[in-house]
Amino acid sequence: MELFTEFIGIILPIAIIGGIAVFVVKRLEQKHKQGKLGKKKSKGAQNLLNSLIPLGMLVGCAIGLILSMFFSISLLSSISFGSGIGLLLGYFAYEIYGNREENYS
């Protein structure tokens, strides 16, 4: 029984984060084929848009690292869950910011 729980503890993060990664990549591939990737008029706004997914992963990784310091979660699991959730949140931020219209005052 202990071997089973250890096996689940190792495989579960890989399966969950792998599923998130496949979802994000397939959605971006679908948007690329349709020609609907986010485009911004200014170079700074486009750079921010292109950086949202990696920034989400970095923030998620940092949050996972901090949580592993305060709770009894293994470092590897917390970093992988954090970066996977950051990938998903970065993708959602990309979608929201990419669909928002630019306002110039």
PDB file of C-alpha atoms in Angstrom:
ATOM      1  CA  MET A   1       0.000   0.000   0.000  1.00  0.00           C
ATOM      2  CA  GLU A   2       2.839   2.392   0.774  1.00  0.00           C
ATOM      3  CA  LEU A   3       4.352   1.701  -2.631  1.00  0.00           C
ATOM      4  CA  PHE A   4       1.043   2.593  -4.281  1.00  0.00           C
ATOM      5  CA  THR A   5       0.752   5.943  -2.485  1.00  0.00           C
ATOM      6  CA  GLU A   6       4.364   6.751  -3.316  1.00  0.00           C
ATOM      7  CA  PHE A   7       3.740   5.840  -6.943  1.00  0.00           C
ATOM      8  CA  ILE A   8       0.643   8.086  -7.017  1.00  0.00           C
ATOM      9  CA  GLY A   9       2.631  10.898  -5.400  1.00  0.00           C
ATOM     10  CA  ILE A  10       5.195  10.681  -8.189  1.00  0.00           C
ATOM     11  CA  ILE A  11       2.890  10.140 -11.176  1.00  0.00           C
ATOM     12  CA  LEU A  12       0.019  12.470 -10.238  1.00  0.00           C
ATOM     13  CA  PRO A  13       1.934  15.767 -10.617  1.00  0.00           C
ATOM     14  CA  ILE A  14       3.356  14.618 -13.946  1.00  0.00           C
ATOM     15  CA  ALA A  15      -0.098  13.674 -15.249  1.00  0.00           C
ATOM     16  CA  ILE A  16      -1.803  16.875 -14.090  1.00  0.00           C
ATOM     17  CA  ILE A  17       0.906  19.256 -15.292  1.00  0.00           C
ATOM     18  CA  GLY A  18       1.299  17.296 -18.520  1.00  0.00           C
ATOM     19  CA  GLY A  19      -2.425  17.642 -19.155  1.00  0.00           C
ATOM     20  CA  ILE A  20      -2.254  21.394 -18.541  1.00  0.00           C
ATOM     21  CA  ALA A  21       0.734  21.741 -20.881  1.00  0.00           C
ATOM     22  CA  VAL A  22      -0.945  19.740 -23.652  1.00  0.00           C
ATOM     23  CA  PHE A  23      -4.112  21.834 -23.277  1.00  0.00           C
ATOM     24  CA  VAL A  24      -2.204  25.140 -23.563  1.00  0.00           C
ATOM     25  CA  VAL A  25      -0.073  24.006 -26.507  1.00  0.00           C
ATOM     26  CA  LYS A  26      -3.054  22.615 -28.427  1.00  0.00           C
ATOM     27  CA  ARG A  27      -5.112  25.773 -27.849  1.00  0.00           C
ATOM     28  CA  LEU A  28      -2.246  27.987 -29.024  1.00  0.00           C
ATOM     29  CA  GLU A  29      -1.703  25.733 -32.033  1.00  0.00           C
ATOM     30  CA  GLN A  30      -5.407  25.954 -32.892  1.00  0.00           C
ATOM     31  CA  LYS A  31      -5.368  29.759 -32.575  1.00  0.00           C
ATOM     32  CA  HIS A  32      -2.240  29.918 -34.742  1.00  0.00           C
ATOM     33  CA  LYS A  33      -3.861  27.844 -37.502  1.00  0.00           C
ATOM     34  CA  GLN A  34      -6.923  30.098 -37.419  1.00  0.00           C
ATOM     35  CA  GLY A  35      -4.739  33.220 -37.422  1.00  0.00           C
ATOM     36  CA  LYS A  36      -6.294  34.475 -34.198  1.00  0.00           C
ATOM     37  CA  LEU A  37      -3.202  34.863 -32.010  1.00  0.00           C
ATOM     38  CA  GLY A  38      -3.141  38.089 -30.029  1.00  0.00           C
ATOM     39  CA  LYS A  39      -1.790  41.108 -31.880  1.00  0.00           C
ATOM     40  CA  LYS A  40      -1.122  44.509 -30.362  1.00  0.00           C
ATOM     41  CA  LYS A  41      -0.348  47.741 -32.166  1.00  0.00           C
ATOM     42  CA  SER A  42       2.478  48.997 -29.956  1.00  0.00           C
ATOM     43  CA  LYS A  43       5.710  47.068 -29.562  1.00  0.00           C
ATOM     44  CA  GLY A  44       5.651  47.301 -25.772  1.00  0.00           C
ATOM     45  CA  ALA A  45       2.144  45.896 -25.541  1.00  0.00           C
ATOM     46  CA  GLN A  46       3.073  43.055 -27.919  1.00  0.00           C
ATOM     47  CA  ASN A  47       6.165  42.242 -25.840  1.00  0.00           C
ATOM     48  CA  LEU A  48       4.021  42.108 -22.695  1.00  0.00           C
ATOM     49  CA  LEU A  49       1.497  39.887 -24.438  1.00  0.00           C
ATOM     50  CA  ASN A  50       4.224  37.497 -25.590  1.00  0.00           C
ATOM     51  CA  SER A  51       5.733  37.391 -22.089  1.00  0.00           C
ATOM     52  CA  LEU A  52       2.583  36.613 -20.119  1.00  0.00           C
ATOM     53  CA  ILE A  53       2.847  32.816 -20.316  1.00  0.00           C
ATOM     54  CA  PRO A  54       6.536  32.590 -19.262  1.00  0.00           C
ATOM     55  CA  LEU A  55       5.961  35.189 -16.540  1.00  0.00           C
ATOM     56  CA  GLY A  56       3.029  33.157 -15.245  1.00  0.00           C
ATOM     57  CA  MET A  57       5.260  30.097 -15.047  1.00  0.00           C
ATOM     58  CA  LEU A  58       7.970  32.014 -13.172  1.00  0.00           C
ATOM     59  CA  VAL A  59       5.501  33.470 -10.683  1.00  0.00           C
ATOM     60  CA  GLY A  60       3.886  30.072 -10.163  1.00  0.00           C
ATOM     61  CA  CYS A  61       7.276  28.471  -9.604  1.00  0.00           C
ATOM     62  CA  ALA A  62       8.185  31.129  -7.028  1.00  0.00           C
ATOM     63  CA  ILE A  63       4.863  30.690  -5.230  1.00  0.00           C
ATOM     64  CA  GLY A  64       5.401  26.917  -5.175  1.00  0.00           C
ATOM     65  CA  LEU A  65       8.862  27.432  -3.718  1.00  0.00           C
ATOM     66  CA  ILE A  66       7.506  29.704  -0.992  1.00  0.00           C
ATOM     67  CA  LEU A  67       4.673  27.304  -0.161  1.00  0.00           C
ATOM     68  CA  SER A  68       7.103  24.410   0.156  1.00  0.00           C
ATOM     69  CA  MET A  69       9.010  26.391   2.790  1.00  0.00           C
ATOM     70  CA  PHE A  70       5.980  26.845   5.024  1.00  0.00           C
ATOM     71  CA  PHE A  71       4.065  23.611   4.450  1.00  0.00           C
ATOM     72  CA  SER A  72       5.168  19.993   4.399  1.00  0.00           C
ATOM     73  CA  ILE A  73       5.017  19.663   0.621  1.00  0.00           C
ATOM     74  CA  SER A  74       7.959  18.255  -1.274  1.00  0.00           C
ATOM     75  CA  LEU A  75       9.965  20.888  -3.121  1.00  0.00           C
ATOM     76  CA  LEU A  76       9.804  19.117  -6.470  1.00  0.00           C
ATOM     77  CA  SER A  77       6.033  18.674  -6.358  1.00  0.00           C
ATOM     78  CA  SER A  78       5.357  22.231  -5.268  1.00  0.00           C
ATOM     79  CA  ILE A  79       7.589  23.713  -7.962  1.00  0.00           C
ATOM     80  CA  SER A  80       6.050  21.536 -10.682  1.00  0.00           C
ATOM     81  CA  PHE A  81       2.486  22.263  -9.560  1.00  0.00           C
ATOM     82  CA  GLY A  82       3.297  25.963  -9.243  1.00  0.00           C
ATOM     83  CA  SER A  83       4.804  26.247 -12.692  1.00  0.00           C
ATOM     84  CA  GLY A  84       1.963  24.228 -14.260  1.00  0.00           C
ATOM     85  CA  ILE A  85      -0.705  26.342 -12.629  1.00  0.00           C
ATOM     86  CA  GLY A  86       1.286  29.444 -13.603  1.00  0.00           C
ATOM     87  CA  LEU A  87       1.328  28.195 -17.192  1.00  0.00           C
ATOM     88  CA  LEU A  88      -2.450  27.871 -17.153  1.00  0.00           C
ATOM     89  CA  LEU A  89      -2.970  31.275 -15.521  1.00  0.00           C
ATOM     90  CA  GLY A  90      -0.465  32.868 -17.914  1.00  0.00           C
ATOM     91  CA  TYR A  91      -2.414  31.414 -20.829  1.00  0.00           C
ATOM     92  CA  PHE A  92      -5.676  32.831 -19.460  1.00  0.00           C
ATOM     93  CA  ALA A  93      -3.990  36.226 -18.982  1.00  0.00           C
ATOM     94  CA  TYR A  94      -2.741  35.966 -22.580  1.00  0.00           C
ATOM     95  CA  GLU A  95      -6.285  35.313 -23.780  1.00  0.00           C
ATOM     96  CA  ILE A  96      -7.792  38.166 -21.785  1.00  0.00           C
ATOM     97  CA  TYR A  97      -5.096  40.716 -22.637  1.00  0.00           C
ATOM     98  CA  GLY A  98      -4.960  39.600 -26.262  1.00  0.00           C
ATOM     99  CA  ASN A  99      -8.693  40.176 -26.738  1.00  0.00           C
ATOM    100  CA  ARG A 100      -8.696  43.547 -24.993  1.00  0.00           C
ATOM    101  CA  GLU A 101      -8.720  46.567 -27.247  1.00  0.00           C
ATOM    102  CA  GLU A 102      -6.043  49.202 -26.897  1.00  0.00           C
ATOM    103  CA  ASN A 103      -7.066  52.662 -25.746  1.00  0.00           C
ATOM    104  CA  TYR A 104      -4.899  55.601 -26.694  1.00  0.00           C
ATOM    105  CA  SER A 105      -5.523  58.845 -24.857  1.00  0.00           C
TER     106      SER A 105
END
